[in-house]
CSV table of C-alpha atoms in Angstrom, one decimal:
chain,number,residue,atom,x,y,z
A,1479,UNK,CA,-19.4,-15.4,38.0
A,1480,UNK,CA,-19.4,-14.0,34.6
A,1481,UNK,CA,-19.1,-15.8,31.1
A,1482,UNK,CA,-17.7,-14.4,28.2
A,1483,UNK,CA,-19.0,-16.3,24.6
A,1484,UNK,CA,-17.1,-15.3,21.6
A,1485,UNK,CA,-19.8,-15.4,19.0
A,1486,UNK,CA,-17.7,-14.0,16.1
A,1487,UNK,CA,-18.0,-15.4,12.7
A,1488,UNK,CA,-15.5,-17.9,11.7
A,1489,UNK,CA,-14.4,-18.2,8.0
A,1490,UNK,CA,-15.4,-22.0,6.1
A,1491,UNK,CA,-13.1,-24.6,8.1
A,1492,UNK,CA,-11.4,-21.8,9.9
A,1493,UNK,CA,-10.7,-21.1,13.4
A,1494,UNK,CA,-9.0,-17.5,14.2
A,1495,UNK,CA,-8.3,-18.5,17.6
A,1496,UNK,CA,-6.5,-21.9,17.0
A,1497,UNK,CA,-4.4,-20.1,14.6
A,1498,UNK,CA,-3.7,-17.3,16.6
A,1499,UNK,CA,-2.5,-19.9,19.0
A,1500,UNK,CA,-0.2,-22.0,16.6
A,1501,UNK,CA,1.4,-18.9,15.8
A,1502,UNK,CA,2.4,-17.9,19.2
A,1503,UNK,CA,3.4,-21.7,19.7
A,1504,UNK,CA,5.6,-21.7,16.8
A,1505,UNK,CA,6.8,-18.4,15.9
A,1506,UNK,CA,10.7,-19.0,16.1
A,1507,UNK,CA,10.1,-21.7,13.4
A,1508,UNK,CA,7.9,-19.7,11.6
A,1509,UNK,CA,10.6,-16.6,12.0
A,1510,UNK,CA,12.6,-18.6,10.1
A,1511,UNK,CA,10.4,-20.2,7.5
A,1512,UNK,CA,10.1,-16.4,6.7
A,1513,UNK,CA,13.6,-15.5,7.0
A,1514,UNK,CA,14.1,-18.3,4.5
A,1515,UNK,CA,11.4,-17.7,2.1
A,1516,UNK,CA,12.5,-13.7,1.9
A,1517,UNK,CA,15.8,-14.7,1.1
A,1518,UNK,CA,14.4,-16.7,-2.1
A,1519,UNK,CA,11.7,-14.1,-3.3
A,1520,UNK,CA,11.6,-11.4,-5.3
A,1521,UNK,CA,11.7,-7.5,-4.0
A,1522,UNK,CA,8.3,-8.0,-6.5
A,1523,UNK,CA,6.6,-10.5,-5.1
A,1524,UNK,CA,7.4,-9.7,-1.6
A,1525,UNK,CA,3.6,-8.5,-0.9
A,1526,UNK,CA,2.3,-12.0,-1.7
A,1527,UNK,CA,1.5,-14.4,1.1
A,1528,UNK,CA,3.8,-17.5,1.7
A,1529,UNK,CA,3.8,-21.6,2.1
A,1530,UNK,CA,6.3,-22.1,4.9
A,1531,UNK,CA,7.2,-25.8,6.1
A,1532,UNK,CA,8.1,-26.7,10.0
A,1533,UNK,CA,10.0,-29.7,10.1
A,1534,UNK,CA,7.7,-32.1,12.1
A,1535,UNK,CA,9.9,-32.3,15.6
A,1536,UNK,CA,9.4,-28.7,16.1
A,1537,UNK,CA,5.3,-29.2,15.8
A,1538,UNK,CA,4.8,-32.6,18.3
A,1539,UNK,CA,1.9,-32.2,20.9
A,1540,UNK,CA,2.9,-33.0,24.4
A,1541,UNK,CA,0.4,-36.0,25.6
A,1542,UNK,CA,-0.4,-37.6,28.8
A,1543,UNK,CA,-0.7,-41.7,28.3
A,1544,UNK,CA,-0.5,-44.3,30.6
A,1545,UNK,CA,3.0,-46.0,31.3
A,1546,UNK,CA,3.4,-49.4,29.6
A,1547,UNK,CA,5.1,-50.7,33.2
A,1548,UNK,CA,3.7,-52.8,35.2
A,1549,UNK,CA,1.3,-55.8,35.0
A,1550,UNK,CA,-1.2,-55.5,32.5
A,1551,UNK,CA,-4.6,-57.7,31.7
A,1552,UNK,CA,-6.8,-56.9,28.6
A,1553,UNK,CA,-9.8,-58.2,26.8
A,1554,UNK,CA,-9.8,-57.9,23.5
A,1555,UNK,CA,-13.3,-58.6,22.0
A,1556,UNK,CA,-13.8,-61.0,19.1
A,1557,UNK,CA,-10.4,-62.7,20.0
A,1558,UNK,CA,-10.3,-66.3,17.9
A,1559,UNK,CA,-6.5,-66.7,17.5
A,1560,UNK,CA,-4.6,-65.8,21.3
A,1561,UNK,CA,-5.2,-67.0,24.9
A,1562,UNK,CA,-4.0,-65.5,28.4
A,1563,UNK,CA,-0.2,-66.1,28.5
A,1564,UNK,CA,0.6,-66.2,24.7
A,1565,UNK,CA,3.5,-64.1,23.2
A,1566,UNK,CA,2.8,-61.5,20.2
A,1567,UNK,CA,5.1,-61.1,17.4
A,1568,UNK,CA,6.6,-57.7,17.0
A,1569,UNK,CA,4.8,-56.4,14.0
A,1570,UNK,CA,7.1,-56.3,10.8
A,1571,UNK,CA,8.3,-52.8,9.8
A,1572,UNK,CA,8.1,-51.2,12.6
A,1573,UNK,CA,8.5,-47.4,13.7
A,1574,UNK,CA,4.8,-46.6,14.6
A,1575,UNK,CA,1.8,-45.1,12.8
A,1576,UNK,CA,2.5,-42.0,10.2
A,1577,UNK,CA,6.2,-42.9,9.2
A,1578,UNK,CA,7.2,-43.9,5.7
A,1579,UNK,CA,9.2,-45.0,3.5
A,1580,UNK,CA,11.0,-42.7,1.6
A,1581,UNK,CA,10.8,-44.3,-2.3
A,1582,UNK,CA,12.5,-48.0,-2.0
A,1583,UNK,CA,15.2,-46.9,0.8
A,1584,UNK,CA,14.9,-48.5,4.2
A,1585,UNK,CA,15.5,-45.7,5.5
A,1586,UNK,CA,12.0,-43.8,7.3
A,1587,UNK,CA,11.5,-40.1,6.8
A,1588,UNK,CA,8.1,-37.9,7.8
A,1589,UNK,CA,7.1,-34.8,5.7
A,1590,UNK,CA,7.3,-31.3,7.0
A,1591,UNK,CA,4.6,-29.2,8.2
A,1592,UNK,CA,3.4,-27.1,5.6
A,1593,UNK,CA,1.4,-24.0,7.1
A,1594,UNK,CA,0.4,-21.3,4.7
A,1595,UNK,CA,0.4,-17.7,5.5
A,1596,UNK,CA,-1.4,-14.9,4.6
A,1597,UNK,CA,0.0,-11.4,3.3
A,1598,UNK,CA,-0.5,-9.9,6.7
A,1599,UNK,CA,0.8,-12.5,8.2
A,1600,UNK,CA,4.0,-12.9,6.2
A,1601,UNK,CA,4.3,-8.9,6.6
A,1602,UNK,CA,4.3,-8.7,10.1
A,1603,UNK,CA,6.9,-11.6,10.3
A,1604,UNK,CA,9.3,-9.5,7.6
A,1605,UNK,CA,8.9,-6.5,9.9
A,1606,UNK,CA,9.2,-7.9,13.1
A,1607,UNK,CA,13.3,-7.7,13.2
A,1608,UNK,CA,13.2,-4.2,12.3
A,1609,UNK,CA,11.1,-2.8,15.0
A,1610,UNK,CA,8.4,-1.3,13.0
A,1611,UNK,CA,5.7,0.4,14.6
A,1612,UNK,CA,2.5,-1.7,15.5
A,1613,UNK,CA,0.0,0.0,13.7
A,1614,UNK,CA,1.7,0.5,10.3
A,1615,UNK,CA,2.9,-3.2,9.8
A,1616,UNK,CA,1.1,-4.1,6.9
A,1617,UNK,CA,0.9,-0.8,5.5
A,1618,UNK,CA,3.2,1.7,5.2
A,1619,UNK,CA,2.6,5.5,5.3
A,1620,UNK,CA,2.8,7.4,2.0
A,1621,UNK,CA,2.1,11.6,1.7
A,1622,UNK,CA,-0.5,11.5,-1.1
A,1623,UNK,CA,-0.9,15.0,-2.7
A,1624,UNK,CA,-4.4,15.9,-3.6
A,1625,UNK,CA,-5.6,18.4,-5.9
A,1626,UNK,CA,-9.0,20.5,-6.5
A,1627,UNK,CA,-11.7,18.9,-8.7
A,1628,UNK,CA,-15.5,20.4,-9.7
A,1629,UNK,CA,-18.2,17.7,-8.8
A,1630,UNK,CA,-21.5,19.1,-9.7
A,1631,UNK,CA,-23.0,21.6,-7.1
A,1632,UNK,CA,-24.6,22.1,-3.9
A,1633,UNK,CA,-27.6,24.0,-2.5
A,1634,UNK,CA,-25.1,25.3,0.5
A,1635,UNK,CA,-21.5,27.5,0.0
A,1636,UNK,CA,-19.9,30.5,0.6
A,1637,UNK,CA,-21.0,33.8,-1.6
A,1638,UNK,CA,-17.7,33.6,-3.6
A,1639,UNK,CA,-19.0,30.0,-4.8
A,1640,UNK,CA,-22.7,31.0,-6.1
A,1641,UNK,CA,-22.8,30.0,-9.9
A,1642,UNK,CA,-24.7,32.3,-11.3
A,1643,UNK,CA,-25.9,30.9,-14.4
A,1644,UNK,CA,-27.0,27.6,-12.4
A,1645,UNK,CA,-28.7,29.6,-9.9
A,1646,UNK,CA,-30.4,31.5,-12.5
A,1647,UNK,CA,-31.9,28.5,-14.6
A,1648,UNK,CA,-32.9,27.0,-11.8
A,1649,UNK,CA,-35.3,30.3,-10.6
A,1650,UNK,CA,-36.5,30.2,-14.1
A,1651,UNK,CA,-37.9,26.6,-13.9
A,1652,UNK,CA,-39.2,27.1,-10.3
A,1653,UNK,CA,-41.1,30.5,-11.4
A,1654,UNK,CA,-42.5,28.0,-14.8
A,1655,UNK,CA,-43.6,25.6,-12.2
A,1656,UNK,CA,-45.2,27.3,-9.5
A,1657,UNK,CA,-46.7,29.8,-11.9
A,1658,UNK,CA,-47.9,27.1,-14.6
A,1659,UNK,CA,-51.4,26.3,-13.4
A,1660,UNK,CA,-52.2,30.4,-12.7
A,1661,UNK,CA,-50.9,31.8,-15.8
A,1662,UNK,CA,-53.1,29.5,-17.9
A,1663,UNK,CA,-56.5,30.1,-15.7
A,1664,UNK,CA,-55.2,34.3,-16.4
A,1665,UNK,CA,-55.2,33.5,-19.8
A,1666,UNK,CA,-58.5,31.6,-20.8
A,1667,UNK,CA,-60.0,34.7,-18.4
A,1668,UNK,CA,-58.8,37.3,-19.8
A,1669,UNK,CA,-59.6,35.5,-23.9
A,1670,UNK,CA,-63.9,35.1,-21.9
A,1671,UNK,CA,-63.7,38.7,-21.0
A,1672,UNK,CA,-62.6,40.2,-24.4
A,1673,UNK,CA,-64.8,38.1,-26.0
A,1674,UNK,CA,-68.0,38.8,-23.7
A,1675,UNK,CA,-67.1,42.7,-24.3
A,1676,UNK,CA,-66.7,42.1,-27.9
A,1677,UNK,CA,-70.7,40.1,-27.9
A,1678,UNK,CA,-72.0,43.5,-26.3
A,1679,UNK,CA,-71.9,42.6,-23.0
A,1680,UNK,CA,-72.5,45.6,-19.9
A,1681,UNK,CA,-68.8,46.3,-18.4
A,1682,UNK,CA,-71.2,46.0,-14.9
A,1683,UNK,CA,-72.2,42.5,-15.9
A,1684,UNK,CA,-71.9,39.5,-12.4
A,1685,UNK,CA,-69.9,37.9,-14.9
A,1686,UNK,CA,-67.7,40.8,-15.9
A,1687,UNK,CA,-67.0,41.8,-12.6
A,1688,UNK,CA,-66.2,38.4,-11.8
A,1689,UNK,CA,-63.7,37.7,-14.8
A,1690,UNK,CA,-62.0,41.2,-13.5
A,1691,UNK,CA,-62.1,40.3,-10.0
A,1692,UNK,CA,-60.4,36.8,-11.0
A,1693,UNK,CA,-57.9,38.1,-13.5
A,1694,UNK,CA,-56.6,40.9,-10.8
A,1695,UNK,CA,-56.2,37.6,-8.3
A,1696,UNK,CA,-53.9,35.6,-10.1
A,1697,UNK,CA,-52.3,39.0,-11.5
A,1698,UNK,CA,-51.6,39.6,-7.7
A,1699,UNK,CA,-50.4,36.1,-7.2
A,1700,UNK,CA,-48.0,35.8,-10.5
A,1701,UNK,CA,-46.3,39.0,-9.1
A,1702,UNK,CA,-46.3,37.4,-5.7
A,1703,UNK,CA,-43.5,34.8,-7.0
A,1704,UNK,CA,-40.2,36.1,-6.3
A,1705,UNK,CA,-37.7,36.5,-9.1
A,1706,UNK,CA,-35.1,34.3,-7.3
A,1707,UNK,CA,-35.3,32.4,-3.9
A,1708,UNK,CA,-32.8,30.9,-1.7
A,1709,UNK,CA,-33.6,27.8,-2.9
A,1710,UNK,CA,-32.7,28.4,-6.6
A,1711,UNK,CA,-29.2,29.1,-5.0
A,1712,UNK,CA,-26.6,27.0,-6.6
A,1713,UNK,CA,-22.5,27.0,-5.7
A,1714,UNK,CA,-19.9,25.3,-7.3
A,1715,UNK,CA,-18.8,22.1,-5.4
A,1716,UNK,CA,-14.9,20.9,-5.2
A,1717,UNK,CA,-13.9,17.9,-4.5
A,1718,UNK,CA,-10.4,17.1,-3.2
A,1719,UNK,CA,-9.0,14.0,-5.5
A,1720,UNK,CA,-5.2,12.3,-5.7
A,1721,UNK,CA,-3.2,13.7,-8.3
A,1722,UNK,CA,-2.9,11.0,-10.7
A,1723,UNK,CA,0.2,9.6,-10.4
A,1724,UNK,CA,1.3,7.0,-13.4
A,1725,UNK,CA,4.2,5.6,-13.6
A,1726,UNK,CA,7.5,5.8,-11.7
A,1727,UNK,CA,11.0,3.7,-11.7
A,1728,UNK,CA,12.4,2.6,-8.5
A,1729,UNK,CA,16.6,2.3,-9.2
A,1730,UNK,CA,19.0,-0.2,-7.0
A,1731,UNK,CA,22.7,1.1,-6.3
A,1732,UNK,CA,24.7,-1.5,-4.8
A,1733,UNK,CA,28.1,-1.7,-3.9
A,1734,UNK,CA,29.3,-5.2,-4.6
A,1735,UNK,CA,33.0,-4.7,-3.5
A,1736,UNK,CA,35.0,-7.5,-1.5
A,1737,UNK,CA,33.8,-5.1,1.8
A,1738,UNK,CA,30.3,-6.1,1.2
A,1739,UNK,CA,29.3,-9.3,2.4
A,1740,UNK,CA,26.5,-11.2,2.3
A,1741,UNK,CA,25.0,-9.9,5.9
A,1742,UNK,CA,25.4,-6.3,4.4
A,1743,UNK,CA,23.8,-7.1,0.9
A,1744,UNK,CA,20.8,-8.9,2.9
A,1745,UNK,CA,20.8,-5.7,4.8
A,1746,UNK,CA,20.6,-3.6,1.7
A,1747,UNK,CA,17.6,-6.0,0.0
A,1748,UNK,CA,15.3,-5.3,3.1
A,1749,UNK,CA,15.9,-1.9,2.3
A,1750,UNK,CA,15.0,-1.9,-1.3
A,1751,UNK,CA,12.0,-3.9,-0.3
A,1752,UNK,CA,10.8,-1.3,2.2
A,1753,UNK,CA,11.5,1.5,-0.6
A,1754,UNK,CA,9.7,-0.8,-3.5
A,1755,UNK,CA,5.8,-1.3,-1.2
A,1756,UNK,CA,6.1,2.1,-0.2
A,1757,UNK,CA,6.2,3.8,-4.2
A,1758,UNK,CA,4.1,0.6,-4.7
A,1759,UNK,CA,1.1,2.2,-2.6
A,1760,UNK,CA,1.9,6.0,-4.6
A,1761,UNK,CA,2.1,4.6,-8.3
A,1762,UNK,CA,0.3,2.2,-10.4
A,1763,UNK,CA,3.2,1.0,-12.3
A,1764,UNK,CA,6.4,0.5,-11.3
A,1765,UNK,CA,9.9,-0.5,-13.0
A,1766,UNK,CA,13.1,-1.5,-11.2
A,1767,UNK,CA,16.3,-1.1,-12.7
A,1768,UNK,CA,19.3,-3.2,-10.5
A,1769,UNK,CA,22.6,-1.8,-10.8
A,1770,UNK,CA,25.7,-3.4,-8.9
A,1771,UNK,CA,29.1,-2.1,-9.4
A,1772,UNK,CA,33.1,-2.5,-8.0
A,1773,UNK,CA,35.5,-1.2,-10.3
A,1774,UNK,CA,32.8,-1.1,-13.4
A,1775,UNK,CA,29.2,-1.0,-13.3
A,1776,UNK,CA,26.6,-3.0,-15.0
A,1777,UNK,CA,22.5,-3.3,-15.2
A,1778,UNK,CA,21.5,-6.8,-13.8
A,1779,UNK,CA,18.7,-9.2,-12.9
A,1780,UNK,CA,17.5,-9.0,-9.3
A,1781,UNK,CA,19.5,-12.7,-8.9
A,1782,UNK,CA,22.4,-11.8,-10.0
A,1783,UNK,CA,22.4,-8.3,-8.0
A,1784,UNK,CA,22.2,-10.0,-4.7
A,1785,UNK,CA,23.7,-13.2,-5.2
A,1786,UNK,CA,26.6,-12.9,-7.5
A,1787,UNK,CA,30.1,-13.6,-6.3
A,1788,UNK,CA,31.9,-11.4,-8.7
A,1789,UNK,CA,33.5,-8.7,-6.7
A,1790,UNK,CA,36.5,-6.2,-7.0
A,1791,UNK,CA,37.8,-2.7,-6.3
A,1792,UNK,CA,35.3,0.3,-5.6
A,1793,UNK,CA,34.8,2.9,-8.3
A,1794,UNK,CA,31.1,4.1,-7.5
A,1795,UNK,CA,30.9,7.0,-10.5
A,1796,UNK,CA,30.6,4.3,-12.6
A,1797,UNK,CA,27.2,3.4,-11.0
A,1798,UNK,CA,26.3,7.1,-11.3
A,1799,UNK,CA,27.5,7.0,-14.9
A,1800,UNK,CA,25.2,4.3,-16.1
A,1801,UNK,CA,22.2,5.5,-13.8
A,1802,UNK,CA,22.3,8.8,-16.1
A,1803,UNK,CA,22.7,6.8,-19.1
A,1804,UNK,CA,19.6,4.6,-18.0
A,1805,UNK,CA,17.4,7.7,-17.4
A,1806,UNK,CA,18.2,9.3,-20.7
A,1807,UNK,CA,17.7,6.2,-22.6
A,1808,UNK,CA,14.9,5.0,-21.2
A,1809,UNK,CA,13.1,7.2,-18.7
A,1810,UNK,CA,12.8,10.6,-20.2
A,1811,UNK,CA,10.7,12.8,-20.8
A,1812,UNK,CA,8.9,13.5,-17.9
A,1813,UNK,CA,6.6,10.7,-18.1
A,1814,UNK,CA,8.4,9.0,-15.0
A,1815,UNK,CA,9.2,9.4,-11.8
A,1816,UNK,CA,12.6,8.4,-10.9
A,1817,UNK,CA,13.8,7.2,-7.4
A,1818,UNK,CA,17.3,6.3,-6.4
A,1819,UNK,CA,18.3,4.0,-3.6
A,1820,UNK,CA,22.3,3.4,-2.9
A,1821,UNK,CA,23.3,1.3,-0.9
A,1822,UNK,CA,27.9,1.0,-0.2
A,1823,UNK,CA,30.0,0.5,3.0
A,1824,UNK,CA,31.2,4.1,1.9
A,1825,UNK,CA,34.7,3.0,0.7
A,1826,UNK,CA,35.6,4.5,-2.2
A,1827,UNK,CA,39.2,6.0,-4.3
A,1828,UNK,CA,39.0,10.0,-2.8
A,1829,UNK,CA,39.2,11.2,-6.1
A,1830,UNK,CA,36.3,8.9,-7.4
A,1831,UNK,CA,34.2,10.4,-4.3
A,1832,UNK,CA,34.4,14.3,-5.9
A,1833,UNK,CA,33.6,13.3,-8.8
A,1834,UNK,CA,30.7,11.0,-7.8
A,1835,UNK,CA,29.4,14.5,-5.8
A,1836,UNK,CA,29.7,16.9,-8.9
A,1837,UNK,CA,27.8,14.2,-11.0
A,1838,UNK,CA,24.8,14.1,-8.4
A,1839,UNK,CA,25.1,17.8,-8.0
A,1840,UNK,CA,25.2,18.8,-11.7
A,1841,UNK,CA,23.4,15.9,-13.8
A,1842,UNK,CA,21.6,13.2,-11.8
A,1843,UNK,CA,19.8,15.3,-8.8
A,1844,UNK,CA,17.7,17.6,-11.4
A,1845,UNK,CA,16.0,14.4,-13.6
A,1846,UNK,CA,15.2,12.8,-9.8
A,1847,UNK,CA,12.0,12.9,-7.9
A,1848,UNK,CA,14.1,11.3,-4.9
A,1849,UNK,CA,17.9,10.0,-4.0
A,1850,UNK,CA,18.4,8.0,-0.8
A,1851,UNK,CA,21.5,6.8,0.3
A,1852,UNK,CA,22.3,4.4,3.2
A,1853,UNK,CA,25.8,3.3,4.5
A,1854,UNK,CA,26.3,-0.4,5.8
A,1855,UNK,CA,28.5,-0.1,7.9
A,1856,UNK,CA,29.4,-0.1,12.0
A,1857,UNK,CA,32.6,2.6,11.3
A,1858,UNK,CA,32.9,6.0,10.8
A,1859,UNK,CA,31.8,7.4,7.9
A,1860,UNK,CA,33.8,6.8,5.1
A,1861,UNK,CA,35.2,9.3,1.9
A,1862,UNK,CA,32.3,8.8,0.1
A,1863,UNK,CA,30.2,10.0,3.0
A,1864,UNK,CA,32.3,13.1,3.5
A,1865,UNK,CA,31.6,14.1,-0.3
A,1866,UNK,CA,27.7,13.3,-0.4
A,1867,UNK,CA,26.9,15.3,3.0
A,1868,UNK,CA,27.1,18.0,0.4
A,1869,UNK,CA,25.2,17.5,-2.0
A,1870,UNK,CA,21.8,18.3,0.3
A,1871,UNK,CA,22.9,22.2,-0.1
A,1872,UNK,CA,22.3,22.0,-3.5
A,1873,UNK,CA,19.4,19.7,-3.8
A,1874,UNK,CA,16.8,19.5,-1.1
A,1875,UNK,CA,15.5,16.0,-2.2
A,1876,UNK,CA,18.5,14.3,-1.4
A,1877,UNK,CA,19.1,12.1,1.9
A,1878,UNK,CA,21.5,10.3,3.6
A,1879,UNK,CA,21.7,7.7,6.8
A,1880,UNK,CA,23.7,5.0,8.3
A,1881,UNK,CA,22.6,1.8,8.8
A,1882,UNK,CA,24.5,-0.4,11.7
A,1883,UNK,CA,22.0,-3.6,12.4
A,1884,UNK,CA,18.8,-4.8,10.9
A,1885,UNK,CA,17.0,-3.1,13.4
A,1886,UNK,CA,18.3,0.3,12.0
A,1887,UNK,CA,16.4,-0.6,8.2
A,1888,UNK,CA,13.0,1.0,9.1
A,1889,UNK,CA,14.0,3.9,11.6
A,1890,UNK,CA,15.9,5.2,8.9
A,1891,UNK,CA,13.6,4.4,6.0
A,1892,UNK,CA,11.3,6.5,8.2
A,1893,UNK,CA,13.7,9.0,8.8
A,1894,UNK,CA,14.3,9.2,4.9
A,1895,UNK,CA,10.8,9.5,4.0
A,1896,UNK,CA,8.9,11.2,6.4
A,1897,UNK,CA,6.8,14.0,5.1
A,1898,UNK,CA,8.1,17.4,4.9
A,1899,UNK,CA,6.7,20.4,5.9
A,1900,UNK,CA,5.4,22.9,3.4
A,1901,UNK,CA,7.6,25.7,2.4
């Protein structure tokens, strides 16, 4: 028989395992803990982790007990006030241990389970329903583009990297060191022999012969040292680093016509929230700009742009119209990156659809980095579908799906930003 002891380390007042286990217990109430939460958070703060509550009939413990049938006899220790046979009064209040009042009401209530989850957690709940892969659920692939830096240098390389002047210096100080000790004992011999010739002394003297013998030695051995060695080599080391990437603005077309209902524009939030952590894991800072439109268009708060009621007609170059405006106003320059997610059903006045298509082609398409745009909807494509399809003949970073179900949100989010091959 073989035992298995998980010895892992548990975090302070933490158990991994039991928690594991409530969330396989409970995970269609915490599904929709989630599903409620997401519906009341920010596309900004979607990242963070999240206090969900289970109401407290979803979270009882079945027990096993003994049946209160039958004939029962008890002793109850201590027992001054009853005798065998006597009748208890039914305790006033009632309704068991762990119920409450609720203020002065007579009327009992019990608190919901609070249970707080962590970003991972809360991630992989938000994801689940859209059938995202396994290993990317709490972090989404991005294409980071790198760029060729000099960090210092290294004693291997390739001939073409040698830096010569580095190389150089470096011989210099090795032929300094290594020659240090016999240059001076060449120099105080050679100062003794001219001054032992200079006091008369017989050029066949022991200790002239000795002097020449020893200055011929270290001669020999200073012209032993090579000029340069292997070792002095230096090359020119490059590093591969991220380009820095500053800034960008993330905008949000919606079409807010009587066509788009409330299952569509929740369709179209999980969308923008996909689009918003992946340029979150790119860019360090990040402005969104909300713009909803029906017959006019207007720049709003994220609250208003999903839950307003106002509604009306479909004129979507109005949208495109103030997203121009926006950029040259505000986002300029070059100093941001701009990224465009529509989302629309696709209806739209034929003549308004041209004209949405020249203004992508001609204006909005060259101050991009990126244009995405999804249709809602379980029909064929609409007018407005027809017009955009070609637009990507003009502009390669334009793209286009269609979105059906929930389930569709991250396949084509994928679709739309996978990486593209090099040209």
């Amino acid at each position: 028989m073989t035992y298995l002891i998980d010895r892992r380390l548990q975090g302070k007042n933490k158990s991994a395992v039991n928690r594991e286990r409530f969330l396989r217990r409970y995970k269609a109430q915490i599904k929709d803990a989630v599903g409620r939460a997401i519906k009341g958070r920010s596309i900004t703060d979607v990242e963070n982790g999240e206090k969900v509550s289970i109401p407290v009939k979803d979270v009882g413990e079945p027990s096993f007990g003994h049946a209160h049938g039958g004939v029962w006899e008890t002793v109850n220790p201590g027992n001054e006030e009853y005798q065998k046979g006597d009748l208890i009064n039914r305790p006033r209040g009632g309704g068991g241990a762990g119920r409450g009042k609720a203020g002065n009401s007579d009327q009992t209530s019990e608190d919901d389970f609070i249970f707080e989850l962590s970003r991972e957690e809360f991630m992989n709940y938000f994801f689940e329903d859209l059938e995202l892969p396994h290993m990317v659920k709490t972090q989404l692939s991005s294409s980071t583009e790198f760029k060729n830096q000099r960090a210092g240098y290294n004693m291997s390389g390739t001939p073409s990297n040698i830096h010569v002047l580095r190389s150089l210096r470096g011989a210099l100080g090795r032929r300094i060191a290594v020659g240090g000790h016999a240059r001076k004992q060449l120099q105080e011999a050679e100062t003794e022999l001219v001054q032992l010739l200079q006091d008369g002394t017989a050029a066949d003297a022991p200790r002239v012969l000795e002097l020449k013998k020893l200055i011929h030695h270290l001669h020999t051995r200073l012209i032993a040292i090579p000029f340069i060695d292997p070792f002095d080599l230096r090359y020119s080391n490059r590093i591969k680093v991220p380009k820095p990437m500053t800034q960008a603005v993330m905008f949000c077309i919606m079409d807010v016509s009587g066509s788009m209902d409330e299952t569509r524009k929740d369709t179209a939030k999980r969308f923008f929230i996909l689009l918003y952590l992946f340029l979150k894991r790119v860019y360090d800072k990040i402005d969104v700009v909300f713009i909803r439109h029906h017959t006019a268009a207007a720049e709003v708060d994220e609250n208003e742009f999903f839950h307003s009621r106002e509604s009306g007609g479909t004129v979507v170059s109005s949208a495109l119209n103030l997203l121009n405006q926006i950029i040259d106003e505000r986002y300029g320059g070059g100093a941001w990156n701009s990224y465009v997610a529509q989302a629309s059903d696709g209806d739209n006045w034929d003549n308004d659809s041209i004209l949405c298509r020249q203004l992508l082609v001609n204006t909005i398409m060259p101050k991009v980095q990126y244009y995405t745009y999804v249709e809602i909807t379980d029909g064929p494509p609409q007018n407005l579908w027809e017009q955009y399809a070609q637009v990507p003949d003009h502009h390669a970073h334009f793209a286009m799906q269609k979105i059906v179900t929930p389930a569709d949100i991250y396949p084509v989010f994928r679709e739309l930003f996978k990486k593209q091959p090099k040209s």
